[in-house]
């Protein structure tokens, strides 16, 4: 088994109201020096060793992200 | 400026219905070999160089996660 991480983020040109809400809250709460926050999704998958990168990309496109408004990054983080 | 990533995941003992829904959908859609899916949040922050790790941890605990049910990982991914 391998652990695969998929990070899904709104594309740079897409508004991110959740991230903006966090960014606006930070100075109010006394945290300065954070100029931008973007919020996305983080998936951790336990994957059999015979699942190839092409299949993982299909899963990311079809299930984990909306490719119209989101980008994703797939990375293998460990073998078990 | 540095880019900081904060990944927030449900603690292992906490049910994750979103991840379970994805895990159940995969075989239906013809993707086999994925035994578990957990879903969390992924934040990308643009941070001034004088913001230290302690402050980042406070932000992660206070704003980005619910420490009762979620774990988080903070990592610096790049300098600009």
PDB file of C-alpha atoms in Angstrom:
ATOM      1  CA  UNK A   1       0.000   0.000   0.000  1.00  0.00           C
ATOM      2  CA  UNK A   2       1.101   3.532  -0.719  1.00  0.00           C
ATOM      3  CA  UNK A   3      -0.223   6.754   0.693  1.00  0.00           C
ATOM      4  CA  UNK A   4      -1.166   9.319  -1.917  1.00  0.00           C
ATOM      5  CA  UNK A   5      -1.971  12.948  -1.173  1.00  0.00           C
ATOM      6  CA  UNK A   6      -4.120  15.041  -3.494  1.00  0.00           C
ATOM      7  CA  UNK A   7      -4.287  18.787  -2.856  1.00  0.00           C
ATOM      8  CA  UNK A   8      -7.109  20.614  -4.625  1.00  0.00           C
ATOM      9  CA  UNK A   9      -7.004  24.419  -4.796  1.00  0.00           C
ATOM     10  CA  UNK A  10      -9.196  27.037  -6.461  1.00  0.00           C
ATOM     11  CA  UNK A  11      -7.506  28.252  -9.660  1.00  0.00           C
ATOM     12  CA  UNK A  12      -5.663  31.563  -9.172  1.00  0.00           C
ATOM     13  CA  UNK A  13      -8.275  33.516 -11.172  1.00  0.00           C
ATOM     14  CA  UNK A  14     -11.171  32.091  -9.128  1.00  0.00           C
ATOM     15  CA  UNK A  15     -12.420  34.012  -6.097  1.00  0.00           C
ATOM     16  CA  UNK A  16     -11.896  32.169  -2.826  1.00  0.00           C
ATOM     17  CA  UNK A  17     -14.356  33.566  -0.259  1.00  0.00           C
ATOM     18  CA  UNK A  18     -13.333  31.087   2.457  1.00  0.00           C
ATOM     19  CA  UNK A  19      -9.680  32.070   2.169  1.00  0.00           C
ATOM     20  CA  UNK A  20     -10.577  35.756   2.054  1.00  0.00           C
ATOM     21  CA  UNK A  21     -12.656  35.400   5.227  1.00  0.00           C
ATOM     22  CA  UNK A  22      -9.658  33.903   7.038  1.00  0.00           C
ATOM     23  CA  UNK A  23      -7.322  36.584   5.647  1.00  0.00           C
ATOM     24  CA  UNK A  24      -9.648  39.361   6.852  1.00  0.00           C
ATOM     25  CA  UNK A  25     -10.085  37.796  10.296  1.00  0.00           C
ATOM     26  CA  UNK A  26      -6.345  37.492  10.997  1.00  0.00           C
ATOM     27  CA  UNK A  27      -5.505  41.198  11.651  1.00  0.00           C
ATOM     28  CA  UNK A  28      -8.677  41.567  13.767  1.00  0.00           C
ATOM     29  CA  UNK A  29      -7.375  38.752  15.963  1.00  0.00           C
ATOM     30  CA  UNK A  30      -3.927  40.313  16.303  1.00  0.00           C
ATOM     31  CA  UNK A  31      -2.087  38.321  13.639  1.00  0.00           C
ATOM     32  CA  UNK A  32      -0.211  40.607  11.253  1.00  0.00           C
ATOM     33  CA  UNK A  33       2.000  39.805   8.287  1.00  0.00           C
ATOM     34  CA  UNK A  34      -0.284  37.365   6.461  1.00  0.00           C
ATOM     35  CA  UNK A  35      -1.004  38.930   3.066  1.00  0.00           C
ATOM     36  CA  UNK A  36      -3.041  36.188   1.433  1.00  0.00           C
ATOM     37  CA  UNK A  37      -4.856  32.992   2.348  1.00  0.00           C
ATOM     38  CA  UNK A  38      -6.269  30.455  -0.117  1.00  0.00           C
ATOM     39  CA  UNK A  39      -8.311  27.485   1.046  1.00  0.00           C
ATOM     40  CA  UNK A  40      -8.611  24.183  -0.744  1.00  0.00           C
ATOM     41  CA  UNK A  41      -9.068  20.502  -0.024  1.00  0.00           C
ATOM     42  CA  UNK A  42      -6.558  17.886   1.088  1.00  0.00           C
ATOM     43  CA  UNK A  43      -7.180  14.192   0.422  1.00  0.00           C
ATOM     44  CA  UNK A  44      -5.199  11.252   1.761  1.00  0.00           C
ATOM     45  CA  UNK A  45      -5.729   7.967  -0.087  1.00  0.00           C
ATOM     46  CA  UNK A  46      -4.499   4.481   0.779  1.00  0.00           C
ATOM     47  CA  UNK A  47      -3.672   3.037  -2.604  1.00  0.00           C
ATOM     48  CA  UNK A  48      -2.661  -0.448  -3.757  1.00  0.00           C
ATOM     49  CA  UNK A  49       0.784  -0.610  -5.330  1.00  0.00           C
ATOM     50  CA  UNK A  50      -0.570  -1.434  -8.792  1.00  0.00           C
ATOM     51  CA  UNK A  51      -2.560   1.809  -9.117  1.00  0.00           C
ATOM     52  CA  UNK A  52      -0.653   3.978 -11.587  1.00  0.00           C
ATOM     53  CA  UNK A  53      -0.325   7.749 -11.816  1.00  0.00           C
ATOM     54  CA  UNK A  54      -2.715   7.960 -14.767  1.00  0.00           C
ATOM     55  CA  UNK A  55      -5.475   6.332 -12.710  1.00  0.00           C
ATOM     56  CA  UNK A  56      -4.769   8.678  -9.806  1.00  0.00           C
ATOM     57  CA  UNK A  57      -5.040  11.672 -12.147  1.00  0.00           C
ATOM     58  CA  UNK A  58      -8.407  10.364 -13.424  1.00  0.00           C
ATOM     59  CA  UNK A  59      -9.648  10.035  -9.842  1.00  0.00           C
ATOM     60  CA  UNK A  60      -8.470  13.570  -9.049  1.00  0.00           C
ATOM     61  CA  UNK A  61     -10.196  15.019 -12.120  1.00  0.00           C
ATOM     62  CA  UNK A  62     -13.401  13.033 -11.843  1.00  0.00           C
ATOM     63  CA  UNK A  63     -14.068  12.793  -8.136  1.00  0.00           C
ATOM     64  CA  UNK A  64     -11.845  14.976  -6.026  1.00  0.00           C
ATOM     65  CA  UNK A  65     -11.827  18.235  -7.948  1.00  0.00           C
ATOM     66  CA  UNK A  66     -13.908  20.363 -10.270  1.00  0.00           C
ATOM     67  CA  UNK A  67     -11.428  20.937 -13.110  1.00  0.00           C
ATOM     68  CA  UNK A  68     -13.328  24.005 -14.330  1.00  0.00           C
ATOM     69  CA  UNK A  69     -12.476  25.989 -11.212  1.00  0.00           C
ATOM     70  CA  UNK A  70      -9.831  23.948  -9.379  1.00  0.00           C
ATOM     71  CA  UNK A  71      -6.268  22.764  -9.898  1.00  0.00           C
ATOM     72  CA  UNK A  72      -4.902  19.678  -8.207  1.00  0.00           C
ATOM     73  CA  UNK A  73      -1.543  18.175  -7.299  1.00  0.00           C
ATOM     74  CA  UNK A  74      -1.072  14.427  -6.754  1.00  0.00           C
ATOM     75  CA  UNK A  75       1.909  13.182  -4.811  1.00  0.00           C
ATOM     76  CA  UNK A  76       2.949   9.861  -3.326  1.00  0.00           C
ATOM     77  CA  UNK A  77       4.110  10.416   0.227  1.00  0.00           C
ATOM     78  CA  UNK A  78       5.012   6.978   1.502  1.00  0.00           C
ATOM     79  CA  UNK A  79       5.046   3.247   1.146  1.00  0.00           C
ATOM     80  CA  UNK A  80       3.687   0.978   3.855  1.00  0.00           C
TER      81      UNK A  80
ATOM     82  CA  UNK B   1       7.472  36.645   1.805  1.00  0.00           C
ATOM     83  CA  UNK B   2       7.281  32.937   2.436  1.00  0.00           C
ATOM     84  CA  UNK B   3       4.595  30.507   1.417  1.00  0.00           C
ATOM     85  CA  UNK B   4       3.247  28.402   4.268  1.00  0.00           C
ATOM     86  CA  UNK B   5       1.004  25.377   3.830  1.00  0.00           C
ATOM     87  CA  UNK B   6      -1.312  24.180   6.594  1.00  0.00           C
ATOM     88  CA  UNK B   7      -2.999  20.810   6.135  1.00  0.00           C
ATOM     89  CA  UNK B   8      -5.921  20.121   8.465  1.00  0.00           C
ATOM     90  CA  UNK B   9      -7.235  16.561   8.740  1.00  0.00           C
ATOM     91  CA  UNK B  10      -9.905  14.913  10.892  1.00  0.00           C
ATOM     92  CA  UNK B  11      -8.238  13.028  13.762  1.00  0.00           C
ATOM     93  CA  UNK B  12      -7.942   9.281  13.067  1.00  0.00           C
ATOM     94  CA  UNK B  13     -10.675   8.408  15.589  1.00  0.00           C
ATOM     95  CA  UNK B  14     -13.141  10.906  14.081  1.00  0.00           C
ATOM     96  CA  UNK B  15     -15.572   9.719  11.401  1.00  0.00           C
ATOM     97  CA  UNK B  16     -14.997  11.343   8.022  1.00  0.00           C
ATOM     98  CA  UNK B  17     -18.233  11.086   6.014  1.00  0.00           C
ATOM     99  CA  UNK B  18     -16.870  13.089   3.076  1.00  0.00           C
ATOM    100  CA  UNK B  19     -13.881  10.800   2.688  1.00  0.00           C
ATOM    101  CA  UNK B  20     -16.085   7.720   3.112  1.00  0.00           C
ATOM    102  CA  UNK B  21     -18.416   8.949   0.376  1.00  0.00           C
ATOM    103  CA  UNK B  22     -15.474   9.263  -2.014  1.00  0.00           C
ATOM    104  CA  UNK B  23     -14.110   5.843  -0.994  1.00  0.00           C
ATOM    105  CA  UNK B  24     -17.503   4.211  -1.639  1.00  0.00           C
ATOM    106  CA  UNK B  25     -17.941   5.943  -5.004  1.00  0.00           C
ATOM    107  CA  UNK B  26     -14.573   4.816  -6.407  1.00  0.00           C
ATOM    108  CA  UNK B  27     -15.345   1.119  -7.072  1.00  0.00           C
ATOM    109  CA  UNK B  28     -18.752   2.079  -8.518  1.00  0.00           C
ATOM    110  CA  UNK B  29     -16.909   4.248 -11.040  1.00  0.00           C
ATOM    111  CA  UNK B  30     -14.446   1.512 -11.930  1.00  0.00           C
ATOM    112  CA  UNK B  31     -11.510   2.540  -9.766  1.00  0.00           C
ATOM    113  CA  UNK B  32     -10.253  -0.351  -7.676  1.00  0.00           C
ATOM    114  CA  UNK B  33      -7.388  -0.590  -5.224  1.00  0.00           C
ATOM    115  CA  UNK B  34      -8.189   2.485  -3.095  1.00  0.00           C
ATOM    116  CA  UNK B  35      -8.802   1.165   0.402  1.00  0.00           C
ATOM    117  CA  UNK B  36      -9.297   4.419   2.314  1.00  0.00           C
ATOM    118  CA  UNK B  37      -9.915   8.097   1.655  1.00  0.00           C
ATOM    119  CA  UNK B  38      -9.762  10.878   4.231  1.00  0.00           C
ATOM    120  CA  UNK B  39     -10.679  14.445   3.374  1.00  0.00           C
ATOM    121  CA  UNK B  40      -9.369  17.540   5.053  1.00  0.00           C
ATOM    122  CA  UNK B  41      -8.515  21.142   4.314  1.00  0.00           C
ATOM    123  CA  UNK B  42      -5.464  22.648   2.647  1.00  0.00           C
ATOM    124  CA  UNK B  43      -4.504  26.279   3.267  1.00  0.00           C
ATOM    125  CA  UNK B  44      -1.830  28.288   1.480  1.00  0.00           C
ATOM    126  CA  UNK B  45      -0.710  31.457   3.274  1.00  0.00           C
ATOM    127  CA  UNK B  46       1.561  34.232   2.047  1.00  0.00           C
ATOM    128  CA  UNK B  47       3.491  35.129   5.176  1.00  0.00           C
ATOM    129  CA  UNK B  48       5.956  37.925   5.997  1.00  0.00           C
ATOM    130  CA  UNK B  49       9.427  36.706   6.889  1.00  0.00           C
ATOM    131  CA  UNK B  50       9.142  37.867  10.506  1.00  0.00           C
ATOM    132  CA  UNK B  51       6.176  35.612  11.310  1.00  0.00           C
ATOM    133  CA  UNK B  52       7.543  32.799  13.460  1.00  0.00           C
ATOM    134  CA  UNK B  53       6.462  29.175  13.764  1.00  0.00           C
ATOM    135  CA  UNK B  54       4.758  29.788  17.124  1.00  0.00           C
ATOM    136  CA  UNK B  55       2.489  32.404  15.551  1.00  0.00           C
ATOM    137  CA  UNK B  56       1.705  30.072  12.664  1.00  0.00           C
ATOM    138  CA  UNK B  57       0.743  27.338  15.128  1.00  0.00           C
ATOM    139  CA  UNK B  58      -1.568  29.774  16.956  1.00  0.00           C
ATOM    140  CA  UNK B  59      -3.239  30.671  13.647  1.00  0.00           C
ATOM    141  CA  UNK B  60      -3.654  26.992  12.784  1.00  0.00           C
ATOM    142  CA  UNK B  61      -5.200  26.190  16.188  1.00  0.00           C
ATOM    143  CA  UNK B  62      -7.390  29.268  16.437  1.00  0.00           C
ATOM    144  CA  UNK B  63      -8.598  29.868  12.897  1.00  0.00           C
ATOM    145  CA  UNK B  64      -7.811  27.072  10.504  1.00  0.00           C
ATOM    146  CA  UNK B  65      -8.673  23.983  12.518  1.00  0.00           C
ATOM    147  CA  UNK B  66     -10.924  22.729  15.260  1.00  0.00           C
ATOM    148  CA  UNK B  67      -8.361  21.149  17.611  1.00  0.00           C
ATOM    149  CA  UNK B  68     -11.029  18.995  19.286  1.00  0.00           C
ATOM    150  CA  UNK B  69     -11.592  16.951  16.138  1.00  0.00           C
ATOM    151  CA  UNK B  70      -8.756  17.903  13.760  1.00  0.00           C
ATOM    152  CA  UNK B  71      -4.988  17.627  13.557  1.00  0.00           C
ATOM    153  CA  UNK B  72      -2.892  20.021  11.516  1.00  0.00           C
ATOM    154  CA  UNK B  73       0.559  20.162   9.954  1.00  0.00           C
ATOM    155  CA  UNK B  74       2.309  23.464   9.192  1.00  0.00           C
ATOM    156  CA  UNK B  75       5.131  23.558   6.669  1.00  0.00           C
ATOM    157  CA  UNK B  76       7.044  26.288   4.900  1.00  0.00           C
ATOM    158  CA  UNK B  77       7.233  25.456   1.213  1.00  0.00           C
ATOM    159  CA  UNK B  78       9.081  28.363  -0.348  1.00  0.00           C
ATOM    160  CA  UNK B  79      10.613  31.777  -0.127  1.00  0.00           C
ATOM    161  CA  UNK B  80       9.794  34.527  -2.619  1.00  0.00           C
TER     162      UNK B  80
END
